[in-house]
Short mmCIF file of C-alpha atoms in Angstrom, two decimals:
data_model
loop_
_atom_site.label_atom_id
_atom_site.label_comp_id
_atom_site.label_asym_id
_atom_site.label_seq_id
_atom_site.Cartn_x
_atom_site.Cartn_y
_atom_site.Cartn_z
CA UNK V 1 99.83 78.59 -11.22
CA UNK V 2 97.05 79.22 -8.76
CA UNK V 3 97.52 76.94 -5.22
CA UNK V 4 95.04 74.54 -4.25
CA UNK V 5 94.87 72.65 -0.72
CA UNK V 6 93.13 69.50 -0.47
CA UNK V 7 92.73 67.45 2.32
CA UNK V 8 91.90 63.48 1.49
CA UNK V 9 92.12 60.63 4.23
CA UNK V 10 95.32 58.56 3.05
CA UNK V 11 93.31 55.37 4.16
CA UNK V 12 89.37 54.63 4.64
CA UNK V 13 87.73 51.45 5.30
CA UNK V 14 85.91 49.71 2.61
CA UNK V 15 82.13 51.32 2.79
CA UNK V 16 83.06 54.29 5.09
CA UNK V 17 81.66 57.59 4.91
CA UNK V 18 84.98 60.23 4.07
CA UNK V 19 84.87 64.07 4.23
CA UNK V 20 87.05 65.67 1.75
CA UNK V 21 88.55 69.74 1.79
CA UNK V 22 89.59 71.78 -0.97
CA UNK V 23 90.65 75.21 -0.86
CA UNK V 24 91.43 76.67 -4.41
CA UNK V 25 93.07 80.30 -4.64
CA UNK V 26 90.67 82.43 -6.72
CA UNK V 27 89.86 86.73 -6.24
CA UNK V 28 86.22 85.77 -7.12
CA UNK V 29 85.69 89.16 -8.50
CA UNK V 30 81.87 89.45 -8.28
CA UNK V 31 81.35 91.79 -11.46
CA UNK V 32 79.52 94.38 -9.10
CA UNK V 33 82.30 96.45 -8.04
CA UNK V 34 83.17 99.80 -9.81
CA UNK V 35 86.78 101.41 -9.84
CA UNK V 36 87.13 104.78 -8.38
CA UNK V 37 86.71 106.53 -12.26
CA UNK V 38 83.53 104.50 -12.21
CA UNK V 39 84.33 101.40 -14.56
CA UNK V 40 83.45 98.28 -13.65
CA UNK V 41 85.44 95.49 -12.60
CA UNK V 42 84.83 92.76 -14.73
CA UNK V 43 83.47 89.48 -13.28
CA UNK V 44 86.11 86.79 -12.76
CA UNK V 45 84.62 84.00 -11.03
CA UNK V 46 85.25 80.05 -10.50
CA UNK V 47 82.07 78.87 -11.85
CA UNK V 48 82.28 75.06 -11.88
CA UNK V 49 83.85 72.68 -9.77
CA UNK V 50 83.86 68.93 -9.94
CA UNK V 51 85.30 66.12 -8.24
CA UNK V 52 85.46 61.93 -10.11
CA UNK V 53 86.52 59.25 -8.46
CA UNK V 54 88.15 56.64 -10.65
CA UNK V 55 86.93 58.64 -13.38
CA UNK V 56 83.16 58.48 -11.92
CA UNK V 57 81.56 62.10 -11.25
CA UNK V 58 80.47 61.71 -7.55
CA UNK V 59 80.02 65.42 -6.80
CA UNK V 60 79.69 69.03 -8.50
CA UNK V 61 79.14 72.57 -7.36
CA UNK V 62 77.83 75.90 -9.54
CA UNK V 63 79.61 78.86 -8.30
CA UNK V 64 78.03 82.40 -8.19
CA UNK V 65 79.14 85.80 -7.45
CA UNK V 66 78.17 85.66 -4.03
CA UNK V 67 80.72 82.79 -3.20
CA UNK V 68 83.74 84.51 -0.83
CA UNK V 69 87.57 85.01 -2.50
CA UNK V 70 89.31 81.10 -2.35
CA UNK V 71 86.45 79.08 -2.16
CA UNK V 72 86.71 76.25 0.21
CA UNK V 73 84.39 73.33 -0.69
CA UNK V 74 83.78 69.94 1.23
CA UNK V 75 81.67 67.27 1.18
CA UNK V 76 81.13 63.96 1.96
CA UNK V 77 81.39 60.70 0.16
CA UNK V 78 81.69 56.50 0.48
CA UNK V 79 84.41 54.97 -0.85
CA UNK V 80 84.25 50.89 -2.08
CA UNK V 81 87.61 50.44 -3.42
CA UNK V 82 90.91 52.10 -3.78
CA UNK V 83 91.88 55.35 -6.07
CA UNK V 84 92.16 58.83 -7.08
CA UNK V 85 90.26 61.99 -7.04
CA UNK V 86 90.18 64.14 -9.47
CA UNK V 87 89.42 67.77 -9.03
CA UNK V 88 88.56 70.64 -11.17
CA UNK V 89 87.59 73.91 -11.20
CA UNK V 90 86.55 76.61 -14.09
CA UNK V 91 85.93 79.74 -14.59
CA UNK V 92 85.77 83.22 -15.96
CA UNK V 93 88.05 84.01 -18.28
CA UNK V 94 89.74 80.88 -19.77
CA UNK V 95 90.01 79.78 -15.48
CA UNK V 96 90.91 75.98 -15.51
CA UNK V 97 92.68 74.09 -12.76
CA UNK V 98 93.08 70.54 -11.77
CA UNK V 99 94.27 68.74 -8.55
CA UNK V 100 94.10 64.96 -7.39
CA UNK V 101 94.66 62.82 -4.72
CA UNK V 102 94.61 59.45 -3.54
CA UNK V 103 93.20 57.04 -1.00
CA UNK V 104 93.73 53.52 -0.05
CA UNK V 105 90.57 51.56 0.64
CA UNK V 106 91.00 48.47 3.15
CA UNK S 1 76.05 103.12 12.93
CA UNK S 2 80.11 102.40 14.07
CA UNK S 3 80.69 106.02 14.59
CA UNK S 4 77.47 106.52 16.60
CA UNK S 5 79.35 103.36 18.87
CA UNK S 6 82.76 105.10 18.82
CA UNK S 7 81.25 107.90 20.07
CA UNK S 8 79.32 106.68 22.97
CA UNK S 9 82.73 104.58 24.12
CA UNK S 10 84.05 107.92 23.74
CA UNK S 11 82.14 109.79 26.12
CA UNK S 12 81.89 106.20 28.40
CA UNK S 13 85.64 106.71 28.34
CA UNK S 14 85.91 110.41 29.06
CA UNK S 15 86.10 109.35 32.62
CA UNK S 16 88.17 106.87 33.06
CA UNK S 17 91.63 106.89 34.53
CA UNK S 18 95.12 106.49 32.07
CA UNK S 19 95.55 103.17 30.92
CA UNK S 20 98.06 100.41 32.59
CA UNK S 21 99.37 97.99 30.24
CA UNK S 22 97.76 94.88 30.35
CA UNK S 23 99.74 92.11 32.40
CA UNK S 24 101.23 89.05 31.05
CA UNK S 25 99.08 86.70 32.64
CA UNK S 26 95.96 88.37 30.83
CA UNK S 27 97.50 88.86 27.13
CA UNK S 28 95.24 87.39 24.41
CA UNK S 29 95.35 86.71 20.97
CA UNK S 30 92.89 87.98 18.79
CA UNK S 31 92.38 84.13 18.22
CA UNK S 32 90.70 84.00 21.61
CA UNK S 33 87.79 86.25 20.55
CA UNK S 34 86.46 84.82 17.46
CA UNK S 35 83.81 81.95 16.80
CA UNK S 36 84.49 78.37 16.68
CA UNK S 37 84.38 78.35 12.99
CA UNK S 38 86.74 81.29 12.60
CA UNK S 39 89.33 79.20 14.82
CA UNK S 40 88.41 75.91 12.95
CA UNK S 41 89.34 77.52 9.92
CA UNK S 42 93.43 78.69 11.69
CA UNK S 43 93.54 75.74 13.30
CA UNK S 44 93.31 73.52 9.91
CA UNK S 45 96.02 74.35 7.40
CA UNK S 46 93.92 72.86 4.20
CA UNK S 47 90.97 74.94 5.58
CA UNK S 48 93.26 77.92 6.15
CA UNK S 49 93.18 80.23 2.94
CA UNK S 50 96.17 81.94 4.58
CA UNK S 51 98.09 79.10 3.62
CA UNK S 52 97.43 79.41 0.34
CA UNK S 53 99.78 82.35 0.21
CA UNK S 54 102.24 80.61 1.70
CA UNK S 55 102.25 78.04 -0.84
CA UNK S 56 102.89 81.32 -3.57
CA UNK S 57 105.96 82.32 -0.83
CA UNK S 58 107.11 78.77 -1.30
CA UNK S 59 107.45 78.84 -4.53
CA UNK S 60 108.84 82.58 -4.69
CA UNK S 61 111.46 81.81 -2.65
CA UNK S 62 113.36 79.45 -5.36
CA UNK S 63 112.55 81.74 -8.06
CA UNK S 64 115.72 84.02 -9.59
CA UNK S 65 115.37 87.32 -9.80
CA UNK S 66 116.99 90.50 -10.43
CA UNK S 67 120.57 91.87 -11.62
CA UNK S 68 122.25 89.33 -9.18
CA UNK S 69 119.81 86.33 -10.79
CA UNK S 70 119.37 84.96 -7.37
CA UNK S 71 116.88 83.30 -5.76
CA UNK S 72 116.26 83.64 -1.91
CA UNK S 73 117.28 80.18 -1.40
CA UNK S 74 120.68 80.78 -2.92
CA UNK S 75 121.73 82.48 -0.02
CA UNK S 76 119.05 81.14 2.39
CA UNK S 77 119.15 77.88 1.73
CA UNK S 78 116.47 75.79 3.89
CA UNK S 79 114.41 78.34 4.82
CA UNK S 80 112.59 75.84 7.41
CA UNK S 81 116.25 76.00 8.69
CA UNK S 82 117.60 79.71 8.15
CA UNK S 83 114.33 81.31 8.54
CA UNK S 84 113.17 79.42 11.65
CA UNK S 85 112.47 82.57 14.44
CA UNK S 86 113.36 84.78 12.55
CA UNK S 87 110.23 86.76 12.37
CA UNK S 88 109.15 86.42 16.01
CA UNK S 89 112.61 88.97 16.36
CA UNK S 90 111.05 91.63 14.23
CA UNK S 91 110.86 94.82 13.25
CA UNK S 92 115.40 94.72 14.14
CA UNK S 93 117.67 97.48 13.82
CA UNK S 94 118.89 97.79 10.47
CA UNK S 95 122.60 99.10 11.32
CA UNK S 96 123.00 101.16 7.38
CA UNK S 97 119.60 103.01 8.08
CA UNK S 98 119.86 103.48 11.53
CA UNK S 99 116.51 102.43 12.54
CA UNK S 100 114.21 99.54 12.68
CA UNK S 101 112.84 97.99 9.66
CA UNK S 102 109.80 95.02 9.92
CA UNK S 103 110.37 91.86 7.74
CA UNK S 104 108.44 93.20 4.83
CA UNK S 105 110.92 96.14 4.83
CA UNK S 106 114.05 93.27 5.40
CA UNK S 107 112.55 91.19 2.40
CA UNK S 108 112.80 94.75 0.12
CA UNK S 109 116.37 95.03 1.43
CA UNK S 110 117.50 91.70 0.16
CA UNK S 111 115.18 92.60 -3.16
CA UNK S 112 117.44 95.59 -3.85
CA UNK S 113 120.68 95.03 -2.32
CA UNK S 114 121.42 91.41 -2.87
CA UNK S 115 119.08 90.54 -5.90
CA UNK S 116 119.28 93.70 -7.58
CA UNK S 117 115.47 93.80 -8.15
CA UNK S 118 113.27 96.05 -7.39
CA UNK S 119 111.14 96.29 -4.53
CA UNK S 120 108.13 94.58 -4.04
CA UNK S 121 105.24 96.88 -3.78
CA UNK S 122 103.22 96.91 -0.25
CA UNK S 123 100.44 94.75 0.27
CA UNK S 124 101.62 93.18 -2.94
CA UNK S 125 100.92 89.26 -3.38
CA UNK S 126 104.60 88.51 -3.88
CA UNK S 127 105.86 90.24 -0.61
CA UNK S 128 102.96 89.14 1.23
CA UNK S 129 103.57 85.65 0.27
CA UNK S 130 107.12 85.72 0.69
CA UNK S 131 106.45 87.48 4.01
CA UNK S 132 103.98 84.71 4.87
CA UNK S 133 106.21 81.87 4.37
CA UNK S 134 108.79 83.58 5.93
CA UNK S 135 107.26 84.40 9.44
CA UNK S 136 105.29 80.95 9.41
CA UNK S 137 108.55 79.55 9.97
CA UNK S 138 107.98 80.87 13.57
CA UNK S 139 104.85 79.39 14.53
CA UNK S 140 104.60 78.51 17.74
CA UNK S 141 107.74 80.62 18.92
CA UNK S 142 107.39 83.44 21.65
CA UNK S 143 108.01 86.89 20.37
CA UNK S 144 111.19 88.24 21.06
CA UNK S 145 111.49 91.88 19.30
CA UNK S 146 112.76 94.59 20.98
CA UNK S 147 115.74 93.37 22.65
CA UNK S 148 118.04 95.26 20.83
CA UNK S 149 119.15 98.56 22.99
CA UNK S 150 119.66 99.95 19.94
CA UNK S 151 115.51 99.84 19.44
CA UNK S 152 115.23 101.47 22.63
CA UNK S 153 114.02 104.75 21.36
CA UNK S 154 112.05 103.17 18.65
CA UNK S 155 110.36 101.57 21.15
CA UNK S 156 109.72 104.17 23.28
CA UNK S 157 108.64 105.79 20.38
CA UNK S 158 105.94 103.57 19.09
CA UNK S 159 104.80 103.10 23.01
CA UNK S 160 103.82 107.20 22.54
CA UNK S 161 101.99 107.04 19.61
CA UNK S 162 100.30 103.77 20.67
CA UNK S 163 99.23 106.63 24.36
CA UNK S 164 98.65 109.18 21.97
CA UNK S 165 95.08 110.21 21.15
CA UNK S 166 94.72 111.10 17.79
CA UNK S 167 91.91 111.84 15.09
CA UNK S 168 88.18 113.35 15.22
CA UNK S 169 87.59 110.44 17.29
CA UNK S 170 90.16 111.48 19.64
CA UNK S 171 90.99 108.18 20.73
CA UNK S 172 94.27 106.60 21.04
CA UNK S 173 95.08 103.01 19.90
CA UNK S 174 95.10 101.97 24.11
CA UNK S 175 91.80 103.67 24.77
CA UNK S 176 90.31 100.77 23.15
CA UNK S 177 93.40 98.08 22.81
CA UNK S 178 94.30 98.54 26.57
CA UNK S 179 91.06 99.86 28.27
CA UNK S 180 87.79 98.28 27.08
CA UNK S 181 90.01 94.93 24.82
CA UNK S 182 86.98 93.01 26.37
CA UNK S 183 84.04 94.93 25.30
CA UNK S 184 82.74 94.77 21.33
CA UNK S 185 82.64 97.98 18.84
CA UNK S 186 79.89 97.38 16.18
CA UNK S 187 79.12 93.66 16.86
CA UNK S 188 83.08 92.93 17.04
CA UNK S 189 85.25 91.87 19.52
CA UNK S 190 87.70 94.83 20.04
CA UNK S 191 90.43 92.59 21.41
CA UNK S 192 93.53 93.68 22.82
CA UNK S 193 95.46 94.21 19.08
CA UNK S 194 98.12 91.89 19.42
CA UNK S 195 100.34 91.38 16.41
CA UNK S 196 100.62 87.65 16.32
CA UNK S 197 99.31 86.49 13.50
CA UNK S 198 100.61 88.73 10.76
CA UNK S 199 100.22 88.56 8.00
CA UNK S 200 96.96 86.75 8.21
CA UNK S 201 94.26 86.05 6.54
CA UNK S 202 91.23 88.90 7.13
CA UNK S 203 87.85 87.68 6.39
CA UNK S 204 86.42 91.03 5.78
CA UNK S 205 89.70 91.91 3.43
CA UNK S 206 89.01 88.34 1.45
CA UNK S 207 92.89 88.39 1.38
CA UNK S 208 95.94 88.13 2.94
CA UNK S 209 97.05 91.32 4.38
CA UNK S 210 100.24 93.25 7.13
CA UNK S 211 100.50 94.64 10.18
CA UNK S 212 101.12 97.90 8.64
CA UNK S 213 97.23 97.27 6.76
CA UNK S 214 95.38 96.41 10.00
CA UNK S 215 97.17 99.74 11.56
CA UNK S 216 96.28 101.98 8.83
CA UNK S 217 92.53 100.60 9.32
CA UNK S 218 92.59 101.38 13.02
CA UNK S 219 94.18 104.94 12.43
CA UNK S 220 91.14 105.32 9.74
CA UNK S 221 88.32 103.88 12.02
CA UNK S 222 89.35 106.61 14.37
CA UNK S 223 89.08 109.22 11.76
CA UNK S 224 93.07 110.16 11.45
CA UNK S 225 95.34 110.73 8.65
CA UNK S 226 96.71 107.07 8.36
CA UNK S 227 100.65 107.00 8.55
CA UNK S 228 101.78 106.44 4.87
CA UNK S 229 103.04 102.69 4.21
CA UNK S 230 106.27 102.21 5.06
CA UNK S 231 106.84 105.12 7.43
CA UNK S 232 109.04 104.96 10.34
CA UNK S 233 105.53 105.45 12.36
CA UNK S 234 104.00 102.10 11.03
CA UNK S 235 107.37 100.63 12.30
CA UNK S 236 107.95 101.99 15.56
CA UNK S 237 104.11 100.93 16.32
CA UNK S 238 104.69 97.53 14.69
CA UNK S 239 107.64 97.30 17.32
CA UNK S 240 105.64 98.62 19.88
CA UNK S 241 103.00 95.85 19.42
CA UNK S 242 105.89 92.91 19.09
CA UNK S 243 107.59 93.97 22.27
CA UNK S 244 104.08 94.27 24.10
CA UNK S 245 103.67 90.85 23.09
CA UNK S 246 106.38 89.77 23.83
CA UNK S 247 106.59 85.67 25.21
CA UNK S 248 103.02 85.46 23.03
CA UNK S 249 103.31 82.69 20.08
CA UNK S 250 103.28 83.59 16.32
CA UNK S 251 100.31 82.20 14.44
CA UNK S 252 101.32 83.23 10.89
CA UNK S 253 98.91 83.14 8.73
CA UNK S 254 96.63 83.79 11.47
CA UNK S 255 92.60 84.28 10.33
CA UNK S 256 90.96 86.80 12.08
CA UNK S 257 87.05 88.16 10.96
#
């Protein structure tokens, strides 16, 4: 299973802005590259990722070609009450992964 | 564009007076040449796609394998325990070949002799994961290879090919490594090639990668035949490197541009 690294606060206070970190192993393959014989190498690229909190979509990324190998993704967000992220990213060929985390909201 | 630059360093150099090895005080990581960004991205393990390998070594190192159906922690145990500086003493002396072998080399030995598996291939995810998880049981710890007086020669060795001009550049690895480490080749830092972060995390490779890769690039940039992986020159200049370094910390898994 591929490794993803995400970095959540434990604890935020009620309102406060957050940054969140993910890091999800992926080649990225861009499709563009041709084998020494000449053949392409076939695209293989993440090309969705999404993040709900409490079930609630609050943020989503398209994914392209150009994107470097284990794409690294943050943002920023407010949190109101205590829960989890969800995370989840898809791709080329069948590509589906999920991760969560949760936070504490005082 | 990089060739026209090697060029003109080469004739800049033609003049210049046999290199002294740079002195303790002055030894730098490659760290201490790259952009803020670059560092950020070291310095935070859940920005640090190096780490992501090291997850993979993780998990490799309680898998079974082989003949002998056993995992690396079936002998190892803790590896945060057994494996703990272990790195920052290699490439060792490896008393049934007689010479030194580097810890991707010791992982193959305990592939084949103690899990009856084959060995991982080079630059292969597996070893460089389990490599990876291995040495970044040493961050932070000062380098200590070479001690041995049984590496002596190897050593020595490695210190002449690491002197020894080579290639249609003609340049040895100290023209730039020892000479100019503070001027740039092509828009990057040369810096003075210290091995501390290996393996790490290469920007430009998009992938985790050895020692023995970075040295093969090197011996390619300066237009040589590069030293086949594996071969007891990639070694001796690996232990070269370490004992040059010696008292420096391991960074493993290091990012460098």
């Amino acid at each position: 299973m591929p490794s993803a690294l995400i970095n959540v606060p434990a604890k935020a206070k009620r309102g406060s802005v957050i940054e969140i970190k993910t890091l999800m192993s992926h080649i990225m393959e861009t499709g563009y590259r041709h084998t020494a014989s000449g053949d392409v190498v076939p695209r293989d690229i993440i090309t969705s990722f999404t993040c709900r909190f409490n079930g609630t979509e609050v943020f989503r990324a398209d994914l392209y070609p150009a994107i470097a190998a284990n794409p690294f993704i943050t943002f920023f967000t407010t949190v109101t009450e205590s829960g989890k992220f969800e995370f989840e990213w898809i791709g080329d060929r069948g590509f589906s992964e999920t991760a969560q985390a949760s936070i504490t909201v005082e | 564009m990089k060739i026209a630059v090697c060029i003109a360093l080469l004739t800049a150099m033609a003049g210049t007076s046999l290199a002294a090895e740079i002195p303790l005080s002055e030894r730098r990581s490659g760290y201490s040449f790259m952009s803020p960004d670059t560092r950020a991205m070291q310095d935070e393990d859940t920005a640090n796609p190096g780490m992501l390998f090291v997850l993979d070594g993780e998990a490799l190192w309680t898998r079974k394998a082989g003949g002998a159906d056993k995992a690396c922690a079936d002998c190892h145990n803790d590896a945060r325990i057994s494996m703990k500086g272990v790195a920052a003493h290699y490439p060792a002396f490896e008393k049934a070949l007689g010479r030194p072998v580097d810890l991707e080399g010791r992982i193959n030995l305990c592939r084949t002799n103690h899990q009856q598996a084959s060995p991982f291939a080079y630059e292969s995810r597996e070893l460089l994961a389990l490599s990876a998880f291995v040495a970044q049981q040493s961050r932070g710890m000062p380098i200590a290879a070479g001690d041995d007086p049984e590496l002596a020669p190897f050593v020595e060795r490695g210190h002449a090919l690491f002197m020894q001009r080579q290639g249609q550049l003609n340049l040895g690895c100290t023209n730039c490594h020892d000479d100019v480490w503070d001027k740039k080749l092509a828009g990057s830092a040369i810096t003075q090639g210290q091995p501390t972060g290996y393996p790490l995390y290469r920007l430009e490779w998009q992938s985790l990668g050895s020692l023995q890769r970075r040295l093969r690039a090197c011996i390619t940039g300066i237009r040589a035949q590069a030293y086949d992986y594996g071969s007891p020159e990639l070694v001796e200049l690996e232990l070269y490197l370490m004992s040059r370094a010696r008292g420096m910390p391991i960074e493993t898994p290091a990012v460098r541009p």
